[in-house]
């Protein structure tokens, strides 16, 4: 029995050595195929994680003109309060927008120095009731 196993191993090695180019081509083909499969699995997993991250956190940002009037602001709040498609909203004034800007660009002090709070636009952060909805208003 052991003799048959050794015979099998010896003949396999001899055959592989005789056809060295075919052996290397087969190994290379299997390696490339496994690399492609692994890469596609990694890309799919990354795409799944990226989309899962945004499924729960759908949010619209509506930027306002810096010179909007209180009447315009009241009209917008009235629409936001009465719309059934909107779950909640938050008003971000210029100072809050500037503070968020400083946090986002903490690694770029030159940019932070060149921007002042009065150039930041006020905005509304709006969360829709249904994250899958295409139209909110």
Short mmCIF file of C-alpha atoms in Angstrom, two decimals:
data_model
loop_
_atom_site.label_atom_id
_atom_site.label_comp_id
_atom_site.label_asym_id
_atom_site.label_seq_id
_atom_site.Cartn_x
_atom_site.Cartn_y
_atom_site.Cartn_z
CA UNK A 1 0.00 0.00 0.00
CA UNK A 2 2.77 2.46 0.92
CA UNK A 3 4.57 1.52 -2.29
CA UNK A 4 1.52 2.61 -4.33
CA UNK A 5 1.36 5.97 -2.59
CA UNK A 6 5.05 6.63 -3.19
CA UNK A 7 4.66 5.53 -6.80
CA UNK A 8 1.74 7.96 -7.23
CA UNK A 9 3.69 10.85 -5.68
CA UNK A 10 6.80 10.13 -7.75
CA UNK A 11 4.87 9.93 -11.03
CA UNK A 12 3.00 13.14 -10.22
CA UNK A 13 6.21 15.05 -9.54
CA UNK A 14 7.83 13.68 -12.71
CA UNK A 15 4.81 14.65 -14.83
CA UNK A 16 4.67 18.14 -13.35
CA UNK A 17 8.39 18.62 -13.93
CA UNK A 18 8.15 17.46 -17.55
CA UNK A 19 5.37 19.96 -18.29
CA UNK A 20 6.78 22.83 -16.26
CA UNK A 21 5.30 25.58 -18.43
CA UNK A 22 1.84 24.01 -18.29
CA UNK A 23 2.17 23.57 -14.53
CA UNK A 24 3.13 27.21 -14.04
CA UNK A 25 0.32 28.35 -16.33
CA UNK A 26 -2.21 26.32 -14.32
CA UNK A 27 -0.91 27.70 -11.01
CA UNK A 28 -0.98 31.24 -12.39
CA UNK A 29 -4.52 30.79 -13.72
CA UNK A 30 -5.79 29.49 -10.38
CA UNK A 31 -4.03 32.33 -8.55
CA UNK A 32 -5.54 35.01 -10.79
CA UNK A 33 -8.99 33.43 -10.53
CA UNK A 34 -8.84 33.33 -6.73
CA UNK A 35 -7.61 36.92 -6.66
CA UNK A 36 -10.55 38.05 -8.79
CA UNK A 37 -13.02 36.17 -6.62
CA UNK A 38 -11.50 37.63 -3.45
CA UNK A 39 -11.51 41.15 -4.87
CA UNK A 40 -15.14 40.89 -5.95
CA UNK A 41 -16.13 39.65 -2.48
CA UNK A 42 -14.28 42.55 -0.85
CA UNK A 43 -15.91 45.09 -3.17
CA UNK A 44 -19.35 43.61 -2.52
CA UNK A 45 -18.82 43.69 1.25
CA UNK A 46 -17.60 47.28 1.08
CA UNK A 47 -20.61 48.32 -0.99
CA UNK A 48 -22.97 46.58 1.43
CA UNK A 49 -21.42 48.35 4.40
CA UNK A 50 -21.46 51.72 2.64
CA UNK A 51 -25.13 51.45 1.72
CA UNK A 52 -26.08 50.16 5.18
CA UNK A 53 -24.44 53.22 6.67
CA UNK A 54 -26.72 55.54 4.72
CA UNK A 55 -29.98 53.60 4.99
CA UNK A 56 -30.69 54.80 8.50
CA UNK A 57 -29.23 58.28 8.21
CA UNK A 58 -31.09 59.84 5.29
CA UNK A 59 -31.07 63.58 5.75
CA UNK A 60 -31.66 66.57 3.52
CA UNK A 61 -29.92 69.88 4.03
CA UNK A 62 -31.75 72.96 2.81
CA UNK A 63 -29.45 75.97 2.71
CA UNK A 64 -31.01 79.39 3.18
CA UNK A 65 -30.00 82.77 1.82
CA UNK A 66 -28.09 84.70 4.43
CA UNK A 67 -30.48 87.64 4.04
CA UNK A 68 -33.75 85.72 4.37
CA UNK A 69 -36.52 87.49 6.24
CA UNK A 70 -38.27 86.28 9.40
CA UNK A 71 -41.48 85.93 7.35
CA UNK A 72 -39.73 83.57 4.94
CA UNK A 73 -38.32 81.63 7.87
CA UNK A 74 -41.78 81.33 9.44
CA UNK A 75 -43.27 80.15 6.14
CA UNK A 76 -40.63 77.47 5.79
CA UNK A 77 -41.14 76.29 9.37
CA UNK A 78 -44.90 76.13 8.78
CA UNK A 79 -44.39 73.90 5.72
CA UNK A 80 -41.94 71.69 7.61
CA UNK A 81 -44.27 71.38 10.61
CA UNK A 82 -47.31 70.42 8.54
CA UNK A 83 -45.69 68.06 6.04
CA UNK A 84 -46.41 64.38 6.84
CA UNK A 85 -43.34 63.36 4.81
CA UNK A 86 -41.01 65.01 7.32
CA UNK A 87 -40.17 63.21 10.53
CA UNK A 88 -38.17 65.99 12.17
CA UNK A 89 -35.99 68.95 11.33
CA UNK A 90 -33.43 71.19 12.97
CA UNK A 91 -32.48 74.76 12.20
CA UNK A 92 -28.73 75.37 11.99
CA UNK A 93 -27.83 79.03 12.36
CA UNK A 94 -24.62 80.65 11.13
CA UNK A 95 -22.72 80.12 14.37
CA UNK A 96 -23.66 76.43 14.61
CA UNK A 97 -22.71 75.97 10.95
CA UNK A 98 -19.35 77.59 11.64
CA UNK A 99 -18.73 75.34 14.65
CA UNK A 100 -19.52 72.28 12.53
CA UNK A 101 -17.22 73.63 9.82
CA UNK A 102 -14.40 73.89 12.34
CA UNK A 103 -14.92 70.28 13.42
CA UNK A 104 -15.03 68.99 9.85
CA UNK A 105 -11.88 70.83 8.80
CA UNK A 106 -9.87 70.62 12.01
CA UNK A 107 -6.85 69.36 10.05
CA UNK A 108 -6.85 72.46 7.79
CA UNK A 109 -6.21 75.49 10.01
CA UNK A 110 -5.54 77.81 7.06
CA UNK A 111 -9.02 77.14 5.73
CA UNK A 112 -10.58 77.70 9.16
CA UNK A 113 -8.75 81.03 9.51
CA UNK A 114 -9.99 82.23 6.13
CA UNK A 115 -13.68 81.62 6.94
CA UNK A 116 -15.78 83.63 9.38
CA UNK A 117 -19.17 82.76 10.87
CA UNK A 118 -20.99 85.45 8.89
CA UNK A 119 -20.20 83.75 5.54
CA UNK A 120 -21.71 80.43 6.64
CA UNK A 121 -25.27 79.94 5.37
CA UNK A 122 -28.03 79.01 7.78
CA UNK A 123 -29.74 75.74 6.96
CA UNK A 124 -32.39 73.23 7.88
CA UNK A 125 -31.50 69.56 8.47
CA UNK A 126 -34.58 67.59 7.45
CA UNK A 127 -35.16 63.90 8.20
CA UNK A 128 -37.88 62.31 6.05
CA UNK A 129 -40.47 59.99 7.58
CA UNK A 130 -39.73 57.33 4.96
CA UNK A 131 -36.01 57.01 4.13
CA UNK A 132 -36.91 55.30 0.83
CA UNK A 133 -39.10 58.16 -0.37
CA UNK A 134 -37.85 59.88 -3.50
CA UNK A 135 -39.94 63.04 -3.04
CA UNK A 136 -40.36 64.68 0.34
CA UNK A 137 -42.16 67.88 -0.51
#
